[in-house]
XYZ file of C-alpha atoms in Angstrom:
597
model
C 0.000 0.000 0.000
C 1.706 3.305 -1.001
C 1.309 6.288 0.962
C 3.172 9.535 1.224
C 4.113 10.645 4.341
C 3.382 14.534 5.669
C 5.579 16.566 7.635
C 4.420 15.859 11.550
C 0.877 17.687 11.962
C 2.106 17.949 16.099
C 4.682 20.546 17.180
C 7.752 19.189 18.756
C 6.830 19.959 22.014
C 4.330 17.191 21.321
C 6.781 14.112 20.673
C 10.045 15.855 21.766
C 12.161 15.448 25.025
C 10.039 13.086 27.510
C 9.496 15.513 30.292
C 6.909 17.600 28.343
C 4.846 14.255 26.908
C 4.096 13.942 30.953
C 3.516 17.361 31.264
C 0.700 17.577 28.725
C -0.346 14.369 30.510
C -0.981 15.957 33.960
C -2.947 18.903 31.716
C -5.107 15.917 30.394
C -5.831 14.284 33.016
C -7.005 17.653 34.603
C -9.283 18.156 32.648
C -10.346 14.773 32.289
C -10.655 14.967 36.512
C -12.958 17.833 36.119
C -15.227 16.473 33.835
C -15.502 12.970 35.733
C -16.233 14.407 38.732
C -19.134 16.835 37.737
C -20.271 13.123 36.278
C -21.189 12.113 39.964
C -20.953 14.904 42.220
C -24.372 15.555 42.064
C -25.838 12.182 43.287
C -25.212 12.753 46.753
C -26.641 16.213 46.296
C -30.251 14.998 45.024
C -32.124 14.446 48.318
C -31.262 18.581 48.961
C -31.690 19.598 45.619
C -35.264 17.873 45.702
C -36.205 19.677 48.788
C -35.223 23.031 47.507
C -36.169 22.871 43.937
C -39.352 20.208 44.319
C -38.778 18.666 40.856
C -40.891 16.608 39.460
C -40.140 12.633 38.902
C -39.329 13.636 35.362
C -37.739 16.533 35.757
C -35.685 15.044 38.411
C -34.311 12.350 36.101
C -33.912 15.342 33.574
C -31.562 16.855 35.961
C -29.217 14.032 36.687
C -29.174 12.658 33.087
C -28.968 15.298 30.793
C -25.327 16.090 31.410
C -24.014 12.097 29.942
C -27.456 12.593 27.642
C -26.051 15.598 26.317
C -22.395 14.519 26.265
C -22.765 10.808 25.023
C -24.725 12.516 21.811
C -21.876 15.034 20.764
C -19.102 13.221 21.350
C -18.547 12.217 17.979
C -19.879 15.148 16.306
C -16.547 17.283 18.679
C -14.205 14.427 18.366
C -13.732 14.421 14.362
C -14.263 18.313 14.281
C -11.160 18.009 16.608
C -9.767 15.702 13.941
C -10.211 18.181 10.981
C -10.119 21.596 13.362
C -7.606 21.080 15.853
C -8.231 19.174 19.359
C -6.573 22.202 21.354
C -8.907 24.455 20.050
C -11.896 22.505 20.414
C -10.229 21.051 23.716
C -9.968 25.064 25.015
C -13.667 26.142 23.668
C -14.993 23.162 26.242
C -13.328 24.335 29.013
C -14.692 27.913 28.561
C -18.146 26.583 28.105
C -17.869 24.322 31.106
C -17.141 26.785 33.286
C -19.686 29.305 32.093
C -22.331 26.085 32.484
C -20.988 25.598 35.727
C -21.858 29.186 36.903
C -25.890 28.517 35.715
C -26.560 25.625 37.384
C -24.918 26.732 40.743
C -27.621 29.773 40.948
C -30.404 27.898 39.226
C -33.877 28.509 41.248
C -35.782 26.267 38.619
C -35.484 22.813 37.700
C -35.948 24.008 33.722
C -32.859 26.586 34.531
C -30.660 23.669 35.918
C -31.646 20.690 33.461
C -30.379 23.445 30.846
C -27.258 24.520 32.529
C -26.710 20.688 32.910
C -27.210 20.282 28.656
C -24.558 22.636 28.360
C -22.029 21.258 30.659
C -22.955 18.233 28.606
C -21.640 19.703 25.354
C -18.675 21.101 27.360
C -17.843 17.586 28.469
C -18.190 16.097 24.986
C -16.000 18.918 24.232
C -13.375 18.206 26.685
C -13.617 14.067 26.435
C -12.431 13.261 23.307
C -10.066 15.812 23.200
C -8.079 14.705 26.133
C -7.861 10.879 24.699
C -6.951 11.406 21.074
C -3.923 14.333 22.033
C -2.822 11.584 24.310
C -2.657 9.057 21.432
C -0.548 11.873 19.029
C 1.897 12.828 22.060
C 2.372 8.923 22.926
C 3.455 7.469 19.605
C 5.070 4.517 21.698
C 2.828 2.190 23.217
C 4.598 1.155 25.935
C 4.703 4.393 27.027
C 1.213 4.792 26.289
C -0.212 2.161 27.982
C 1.407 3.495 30.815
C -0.256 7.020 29.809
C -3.420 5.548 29.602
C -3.145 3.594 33.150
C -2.657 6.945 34.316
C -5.346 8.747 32.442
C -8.659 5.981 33.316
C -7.526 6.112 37.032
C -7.761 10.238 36.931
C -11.075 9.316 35.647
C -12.128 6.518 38.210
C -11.018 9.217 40.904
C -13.104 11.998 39.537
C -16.182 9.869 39.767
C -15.502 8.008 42.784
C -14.367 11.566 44.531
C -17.563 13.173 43.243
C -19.774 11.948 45.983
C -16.938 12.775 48.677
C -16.288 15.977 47.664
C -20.291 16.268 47.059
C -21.254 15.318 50.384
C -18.717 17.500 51.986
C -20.070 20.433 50.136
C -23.641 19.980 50.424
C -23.133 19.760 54.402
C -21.208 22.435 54.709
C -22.961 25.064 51.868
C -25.923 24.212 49.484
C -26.544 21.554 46.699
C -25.154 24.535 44.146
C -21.563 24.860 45.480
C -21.086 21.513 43.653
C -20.968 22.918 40.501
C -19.380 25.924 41.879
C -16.114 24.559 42.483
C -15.903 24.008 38.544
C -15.463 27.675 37.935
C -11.653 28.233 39.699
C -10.500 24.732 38.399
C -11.530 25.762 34.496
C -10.089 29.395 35.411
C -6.817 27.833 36.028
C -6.901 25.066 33.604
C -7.855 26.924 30.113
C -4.490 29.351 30.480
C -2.374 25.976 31.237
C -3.753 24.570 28.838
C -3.340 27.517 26.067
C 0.497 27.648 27.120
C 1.005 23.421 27.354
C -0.967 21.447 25.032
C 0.000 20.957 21.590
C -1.859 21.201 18.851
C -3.012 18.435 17.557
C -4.948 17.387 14.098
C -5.408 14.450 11.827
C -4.084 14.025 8.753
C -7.457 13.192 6.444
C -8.285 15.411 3.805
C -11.637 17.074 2.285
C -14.166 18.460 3.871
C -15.555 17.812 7.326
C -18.837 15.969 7.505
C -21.388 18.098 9.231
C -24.833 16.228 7.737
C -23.269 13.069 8.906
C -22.135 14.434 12.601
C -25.780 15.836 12.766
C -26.942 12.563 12.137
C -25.006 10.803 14.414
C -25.715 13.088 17.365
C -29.706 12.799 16.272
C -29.018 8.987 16.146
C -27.220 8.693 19.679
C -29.520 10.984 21.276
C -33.054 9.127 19.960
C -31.369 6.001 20.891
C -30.245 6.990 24.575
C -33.298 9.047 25.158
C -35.637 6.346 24.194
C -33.299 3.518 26.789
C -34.005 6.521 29.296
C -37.931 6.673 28.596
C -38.233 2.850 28.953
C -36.332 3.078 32.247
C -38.453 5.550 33.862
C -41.272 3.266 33.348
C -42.511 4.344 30.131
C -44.307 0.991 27.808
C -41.751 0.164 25.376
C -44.506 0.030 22.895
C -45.122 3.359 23.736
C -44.595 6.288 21.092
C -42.577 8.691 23.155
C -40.416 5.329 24.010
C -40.410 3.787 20.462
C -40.353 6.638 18.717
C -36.920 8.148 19.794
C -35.730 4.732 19.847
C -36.643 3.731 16.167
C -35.700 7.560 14.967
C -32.217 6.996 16.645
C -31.824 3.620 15.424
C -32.790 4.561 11.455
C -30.497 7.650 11.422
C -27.275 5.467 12.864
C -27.840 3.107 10.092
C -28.223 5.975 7.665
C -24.845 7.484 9.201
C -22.615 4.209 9.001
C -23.883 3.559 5.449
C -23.086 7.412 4.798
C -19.570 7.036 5.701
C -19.398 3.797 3.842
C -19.430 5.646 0.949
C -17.543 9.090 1.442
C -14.516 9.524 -0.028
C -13.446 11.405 3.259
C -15.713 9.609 5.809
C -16.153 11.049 9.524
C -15.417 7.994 10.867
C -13.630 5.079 8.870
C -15.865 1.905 9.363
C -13.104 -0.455 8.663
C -12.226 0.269 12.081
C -14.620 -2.057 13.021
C -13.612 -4.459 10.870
C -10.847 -5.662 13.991
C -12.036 -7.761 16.280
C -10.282 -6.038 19.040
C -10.981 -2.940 18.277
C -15.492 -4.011 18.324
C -14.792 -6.348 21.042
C -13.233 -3.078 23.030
C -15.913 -0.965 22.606
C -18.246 -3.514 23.575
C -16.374 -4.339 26.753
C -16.501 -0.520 27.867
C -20.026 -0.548 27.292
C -20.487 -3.518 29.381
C -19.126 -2.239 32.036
C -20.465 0.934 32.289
C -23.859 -0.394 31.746
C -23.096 -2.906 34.564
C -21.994 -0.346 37.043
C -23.617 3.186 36.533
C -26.682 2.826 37.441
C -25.424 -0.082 40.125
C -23.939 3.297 41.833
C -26.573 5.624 41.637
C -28.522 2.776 42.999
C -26.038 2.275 46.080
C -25.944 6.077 47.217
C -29.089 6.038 47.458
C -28.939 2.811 49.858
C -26.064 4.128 51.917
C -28.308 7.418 52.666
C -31.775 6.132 52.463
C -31.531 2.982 54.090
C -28.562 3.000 56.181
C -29.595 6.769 57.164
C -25.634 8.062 56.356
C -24.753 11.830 55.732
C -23.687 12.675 52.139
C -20.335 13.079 53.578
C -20.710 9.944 54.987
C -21.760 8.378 52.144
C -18.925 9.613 50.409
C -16.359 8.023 52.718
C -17.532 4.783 52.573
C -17.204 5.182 48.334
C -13.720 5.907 48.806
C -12.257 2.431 48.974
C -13.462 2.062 45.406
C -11.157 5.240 44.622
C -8.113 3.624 46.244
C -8.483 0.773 44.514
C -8.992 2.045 41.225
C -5.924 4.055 41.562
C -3.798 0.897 41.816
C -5.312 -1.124 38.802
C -4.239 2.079 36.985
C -1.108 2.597 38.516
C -0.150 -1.406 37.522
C -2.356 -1.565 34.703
C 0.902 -0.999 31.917
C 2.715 -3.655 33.986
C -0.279 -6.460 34.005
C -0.976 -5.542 30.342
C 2.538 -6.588 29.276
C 2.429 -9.733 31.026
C -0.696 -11.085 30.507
C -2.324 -9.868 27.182
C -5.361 -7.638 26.837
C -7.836 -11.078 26.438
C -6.787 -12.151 30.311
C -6.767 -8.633 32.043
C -10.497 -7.974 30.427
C -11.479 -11.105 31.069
C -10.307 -11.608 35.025
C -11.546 -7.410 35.103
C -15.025 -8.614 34.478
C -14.998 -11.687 36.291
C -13.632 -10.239 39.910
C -15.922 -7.476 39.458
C -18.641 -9.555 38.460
C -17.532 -11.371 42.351
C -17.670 -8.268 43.905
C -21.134 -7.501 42.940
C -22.187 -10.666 43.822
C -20.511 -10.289 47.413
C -22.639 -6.919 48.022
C -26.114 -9.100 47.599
C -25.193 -9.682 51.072
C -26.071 -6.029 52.434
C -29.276 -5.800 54.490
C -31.134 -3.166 56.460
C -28.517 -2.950 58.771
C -25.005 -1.448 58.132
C -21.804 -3.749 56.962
C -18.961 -1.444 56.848
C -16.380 -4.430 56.477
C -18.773 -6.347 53.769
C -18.974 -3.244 51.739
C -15.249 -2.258 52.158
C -14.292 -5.298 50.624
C -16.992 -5.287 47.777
C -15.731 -1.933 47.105
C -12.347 -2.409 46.800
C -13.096 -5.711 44.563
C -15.309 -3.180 42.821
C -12.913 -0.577 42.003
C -9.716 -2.523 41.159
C -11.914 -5.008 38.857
C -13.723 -2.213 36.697
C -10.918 -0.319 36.389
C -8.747 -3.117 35.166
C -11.340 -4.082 32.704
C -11.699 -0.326 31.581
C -7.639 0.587 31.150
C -6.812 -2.770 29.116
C -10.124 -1.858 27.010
C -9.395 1.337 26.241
C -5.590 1.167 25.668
C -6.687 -1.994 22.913
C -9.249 0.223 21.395
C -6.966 3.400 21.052
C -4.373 1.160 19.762
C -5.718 -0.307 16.986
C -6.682 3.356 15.371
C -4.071 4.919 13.470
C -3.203 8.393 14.835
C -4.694 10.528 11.951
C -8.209 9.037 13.634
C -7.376 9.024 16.746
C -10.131 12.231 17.569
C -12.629 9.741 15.423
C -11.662 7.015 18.060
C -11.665 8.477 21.071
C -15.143 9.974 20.477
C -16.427 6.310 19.967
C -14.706 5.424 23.003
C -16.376 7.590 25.069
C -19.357 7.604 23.214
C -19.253 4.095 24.542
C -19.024 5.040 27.780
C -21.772 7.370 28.049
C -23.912 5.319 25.851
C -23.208 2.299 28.936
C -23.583 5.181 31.424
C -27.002 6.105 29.680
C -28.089 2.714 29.210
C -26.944 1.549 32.590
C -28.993 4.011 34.354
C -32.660 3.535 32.758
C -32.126 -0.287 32.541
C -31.017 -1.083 35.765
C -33.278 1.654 37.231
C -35.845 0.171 35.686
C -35.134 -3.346 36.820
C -34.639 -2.207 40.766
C -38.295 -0.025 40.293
C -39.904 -3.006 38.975
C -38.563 -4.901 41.658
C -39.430 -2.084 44.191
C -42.990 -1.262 43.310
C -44.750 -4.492 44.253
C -43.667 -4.295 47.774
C -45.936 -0.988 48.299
C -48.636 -2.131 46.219
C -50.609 -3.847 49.588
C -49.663 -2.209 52.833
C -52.098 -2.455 55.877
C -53.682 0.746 56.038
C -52.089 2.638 53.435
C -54.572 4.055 50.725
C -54.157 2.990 47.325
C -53.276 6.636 46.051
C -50.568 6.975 48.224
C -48.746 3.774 47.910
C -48.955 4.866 44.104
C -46.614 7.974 45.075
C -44.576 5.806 47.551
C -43.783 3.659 44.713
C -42.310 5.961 42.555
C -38.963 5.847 44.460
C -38.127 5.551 48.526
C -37.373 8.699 48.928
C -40.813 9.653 48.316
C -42.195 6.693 50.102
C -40.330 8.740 53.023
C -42.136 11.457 52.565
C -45.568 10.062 51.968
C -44.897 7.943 55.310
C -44.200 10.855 57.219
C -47.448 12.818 55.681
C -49.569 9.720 56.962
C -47.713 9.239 60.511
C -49.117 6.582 62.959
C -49.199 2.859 62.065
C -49.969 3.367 58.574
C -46.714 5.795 58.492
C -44.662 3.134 60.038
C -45.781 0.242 57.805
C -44.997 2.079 54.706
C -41.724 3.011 56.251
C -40.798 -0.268 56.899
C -42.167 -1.983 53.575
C -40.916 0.346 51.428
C -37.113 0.224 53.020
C -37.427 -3.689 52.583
C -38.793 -3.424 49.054
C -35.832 -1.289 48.402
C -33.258 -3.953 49.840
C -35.205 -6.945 47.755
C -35.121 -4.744 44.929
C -31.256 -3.971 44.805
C -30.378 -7.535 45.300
C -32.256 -8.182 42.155
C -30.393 -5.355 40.608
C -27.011 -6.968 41.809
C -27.913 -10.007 40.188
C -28.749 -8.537 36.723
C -25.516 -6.449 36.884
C -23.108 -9.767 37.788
C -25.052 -11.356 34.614
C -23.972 -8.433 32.538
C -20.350 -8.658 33.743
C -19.876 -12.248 32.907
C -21.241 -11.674 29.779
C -18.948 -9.068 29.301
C -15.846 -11.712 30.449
C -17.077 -13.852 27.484
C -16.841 -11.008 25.025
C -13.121 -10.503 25.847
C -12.260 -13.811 24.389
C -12.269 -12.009 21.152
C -9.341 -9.734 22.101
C -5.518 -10.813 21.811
C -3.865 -13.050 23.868
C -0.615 -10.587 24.242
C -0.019 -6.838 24.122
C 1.716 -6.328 21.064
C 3.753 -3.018 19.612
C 4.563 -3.189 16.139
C 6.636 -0.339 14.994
C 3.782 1.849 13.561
C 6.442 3.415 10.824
C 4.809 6.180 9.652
C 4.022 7.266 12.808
C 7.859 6.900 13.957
C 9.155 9.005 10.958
C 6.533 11.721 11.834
C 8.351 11.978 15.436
C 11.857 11.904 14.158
C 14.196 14.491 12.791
C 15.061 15.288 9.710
C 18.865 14.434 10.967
C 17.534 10.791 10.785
C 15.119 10.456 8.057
C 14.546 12.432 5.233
C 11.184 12.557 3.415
C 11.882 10.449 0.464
C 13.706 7.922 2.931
C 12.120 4.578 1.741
C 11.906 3.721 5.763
C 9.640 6.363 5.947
C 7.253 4.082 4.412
C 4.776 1.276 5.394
C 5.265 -1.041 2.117
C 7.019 -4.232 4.224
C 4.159 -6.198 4.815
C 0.868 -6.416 2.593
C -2.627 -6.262 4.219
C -2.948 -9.690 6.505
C 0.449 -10.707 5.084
C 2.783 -12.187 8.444
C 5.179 -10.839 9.878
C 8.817 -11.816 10.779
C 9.473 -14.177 14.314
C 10.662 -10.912 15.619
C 7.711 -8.970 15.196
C 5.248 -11.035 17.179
C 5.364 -8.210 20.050
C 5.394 -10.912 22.750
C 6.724 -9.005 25.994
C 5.664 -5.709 24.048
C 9.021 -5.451 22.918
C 9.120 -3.275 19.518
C 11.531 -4.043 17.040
C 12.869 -2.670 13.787
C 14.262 -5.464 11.569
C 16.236 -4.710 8.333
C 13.761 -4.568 4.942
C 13.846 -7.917 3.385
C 15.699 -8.728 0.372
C 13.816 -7.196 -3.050
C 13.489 -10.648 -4.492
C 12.204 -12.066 -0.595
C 10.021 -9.803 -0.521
C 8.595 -9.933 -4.455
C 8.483 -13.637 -3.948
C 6.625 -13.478 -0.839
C 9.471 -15.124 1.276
C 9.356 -13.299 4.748
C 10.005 -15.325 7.203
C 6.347 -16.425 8.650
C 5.210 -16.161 12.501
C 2.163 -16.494 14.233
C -0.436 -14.408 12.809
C -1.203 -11.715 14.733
C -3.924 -8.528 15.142
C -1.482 -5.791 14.020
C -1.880 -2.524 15.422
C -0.544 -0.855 13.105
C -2.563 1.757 10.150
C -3.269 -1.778 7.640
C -5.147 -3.018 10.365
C -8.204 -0.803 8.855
C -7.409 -2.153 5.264
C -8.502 -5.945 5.236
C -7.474 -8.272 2.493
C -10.106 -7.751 -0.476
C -11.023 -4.095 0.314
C -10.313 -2.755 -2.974
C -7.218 -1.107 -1.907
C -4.567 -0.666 -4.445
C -1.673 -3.874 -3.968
C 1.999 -3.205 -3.478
């Protein structure tokens, strides 16, 4: 496959001396921290917010998921503009607009003022997300070093959301439910002039013109799909038409979008990405796992206040074992990689967190600090295992002039799972929860309706009765609850195991083939000059094997002398083991009409 190779689209402050790669890194993950933790920092605030603002049911689940609504929708409409625009600028615009968002929702007084201060910290975050991800795949060309980047980058974003509540709870005890956005304003005031002086800039390398029909349609199609999940999860018939509708409109226009980029000459998004197994098979996993644990958390604050009666600070604590221990699968999550393969470290990430989930079916009415230490530890280091060695596969197999187009399906995934997770396991533990109410001894039919719309309002509607009657619903609706999130537990561990069974698709080791155009982009002209025939990619042939020395095993990359002209007309490379190469071919199967060497 010919190709001519560009001079580097990245400054060298992007791939130069080491010491500013790690810089830019600690930018990243800044931002990335910010973004994460506005992602949860409002759960433990709900319970306040309701009493101040008295939302409505709807409005209520407006509130807490328009922001990964929002964000999940745009992500891939920001993350190839990045591609064609540059992902500092777009990177820079989000953090402005987050901040500004920020300021809205902290002095909302209405619900409809805070659900759309909330949509536009959504399209900051979608913004931001990509942004941080696919500058972190141009100023890492090595993988090695960026699987260690990466390690370092999903644990900044397992402590954002697993600080949230903490920080959350601490705030809302000490001020009001708005100081948790608040506290976005200084940290985007003192991130978007670091940024302006650090980042590089960063851009693909595809030509033409940028796609906006087919980003509009795949925002429409993400947000029909999501909202529809979201309708069904509130309770909504799926039959229904505001349930159906969004989900059939979403569904239409995605198909309409992949077949669009199918045949543009300059497509948004190549679809031969997802012609790799492990690049599909990592985008499933992430969903998996988000959709498995999401709305598993939501659920659990709300047990650790509700039924074990715990202060949103306290609530917070006991979530930060989970923090702890996602820190150290990130922290060793380059070093597990390496030695046992992305398939195993997927795999055994779903499975132990699958156990852990399992293990927290034992919580009752009464409080298990040690029980739900452990599960949350189990918890932590299992997801975020799963999550580094999915998104470090994913990321890999995308060349770098895609990497914004990449990274916006990565975390398109993940808010998608988020999205899902929430209205499908919310709508398991409410159908699970409702029954309970539906016959309690002196309770009138009207208000165990209300009751059964969540316990907090069974709280309320068993205060507003008082006596026996007020005790009995108290009492059946904090058991319902209990029965209710064991169910959930169950449906989650299913989803996890499922999700272990997926990751047999992925490769056994963690390989790094030199990725050669890539390498002469980050070299100087000293070593390589532009009609070097090193410079390009022509050694191997689409699904053609590589040399023994090649196979990556150990992750140890390795540049071999070009074969002989007549070995290599002839076809006599010495075979190996085939392999899922990681390199740019990987998106140009056998058969797909490319021209042959």
């Amino acid at each position: 496959m010919s190709r001519t190779n560009t001079a580097p689209a990245r400054p060298p402050a992007a791939t130069g001396d080491g010491a500013n790669r790690w810089v830019v890194l600690v930018v990243l993950c800044v931002s990335l921290l910010v973004v994460a933790l506005d992602a949860t920092i409002l759960h433990v605030a709900i319970p306040s917010l309701t009493e101040d603002l008295r939302p409505s049911s709807t409005a209520l689940l407006w509130i807490v998921d328009a922001y990964p609504l929002i964000c999940a929708s745009l992500l891939i409409l920001f993350g190839t503009l990045g591609d064609r625009v540059g992902r500092r600028r777009i990177l820079l615009l989000g953090y402005a607009l987050f901040g500004i968002a920020s300021a809205v929702a902290a002095l909302a007084t209405e619900p409809s003022v805070l659900i759309g201060a909330r949509v536009l910290l959504g399209v900051g975050g979608a913004m931001i997300m990509p942004a941080t991800l696919s500058i972190l795949r141009a100023v890492f060309p090595d993988r090695r070093e960026r699987a260690t980047a990466i390690g370092v980058w999903t644990a900044v974003a397992a402590i954002g959301a697993a600080t949230g509540p903490v920080l959350g709870g601490f705030l809302v005890e000490h001020y009001w439910w708005g100081s948790v956005f608040l506290i976005n304003i200084p940290l985007m005031a003192l991130i978007l002039p670091l940024g302006r002086r650090l980042l590089p800039e960063s851009r693909g390398t595809a030509g033409g013109p940028w796609d906006v029909l087919g980003a509009l349609m795949a925002a429409a199609g993400v947000l029909g799909c999501v909202l529809g999940v979201k309708r069904a999860g509130a309770g909504d018939p799926i039959l229904a038409f505001p349930t159906a509708g969004p989900l059939l409109l979403g569904a239409a226009l995605l198909v309409l979008f992949v077949r669009r980029q199918k045949r543009r000459t300059h497509p948004l998004i190549d679809m031969r990405l997802f012609s790799r197994a492990a690049f599909t098979t990592s985008v499933g996993c992430i969903v998996l796992a988000m959709l498995a644990l999401v709305g598993l958390q939501l659920i659990a604050v709300q047990y650790l206040q509700l039924v074990l009666g715990l202060s949103p600070l306290e609530t917070g604590l006991r979530l930060l074992p989970l923090t702890f221990a996602a820190m150290a699968a990130g922290a060793t999550g380059s070093y597990t990689l390496r030695r046992i393969g992305p398939r195993r470290m997927v795999g055994w990430g779903f499975v132990l967190t699958a156990a852990a989930v399992l293990l927290l079916t034992f919580m009752g009415q009464h409080d298990r600090p040690l029980l739900l230490t452990v599960g949350f530890v189990l918890l932590g280091f299992g997801l975020q295992t799963t999550l580094f060695s999915a998104y470090e596969s994913m990321l890999s197999e995308a060349p770098q002039r895609s990497a914004g187009a990449a990274a916006s399906i990565g975390e398109t995934s993940y808010q998608l799972g988020a999205g899902m997770g929430t209205a499908l396991l919310g709508s398991v533990m409410n159908a699970a929860y409702a029954p309970g109410l539906a016959a309690v001894p002196g309770v009138p039919e009207e208000a165990s309706r209300a009751a059964a719309n969540s316990l907090g309002e069974a709280y309320q509607v068993a205060g507003q009765l008082g006596g026996a009657a007020g005790g009995a619903l108290h009492q059946a609706a904090r058991h319902a609850f209990v029965g209710g999130l064991h169910i959930t537990l169950f449906v989650s561990a299913g989803l996890l195991l499922l999700g272990a069974v997926m990751a047999r698709r992925l490769p056994r080791v963690m390989e790094c083939p030199v990725d050669v155009e890539e390498a002469v982009e980050a070299m100087s002209a000293e070593d390589f000059g532009p009609d070097d025939p090193r410079g390009s990619d022509e050694r191997h042939g689409p699904g053609e094997p590589r040399g023994p020395h090649e196979s990556g095993e150990g992750c140890e990359p390795v540049r071999r002398p070009r074969p002989t002209e007549g070995a290599e007309r002839s076809g006599l490379a010495e075979p190996s083991e085939p392999r899922v190469p990681a390199t740019r071919e990987a998106i140009e199967p056998a058969g797909s009409g490319r021209p042959a060497h």
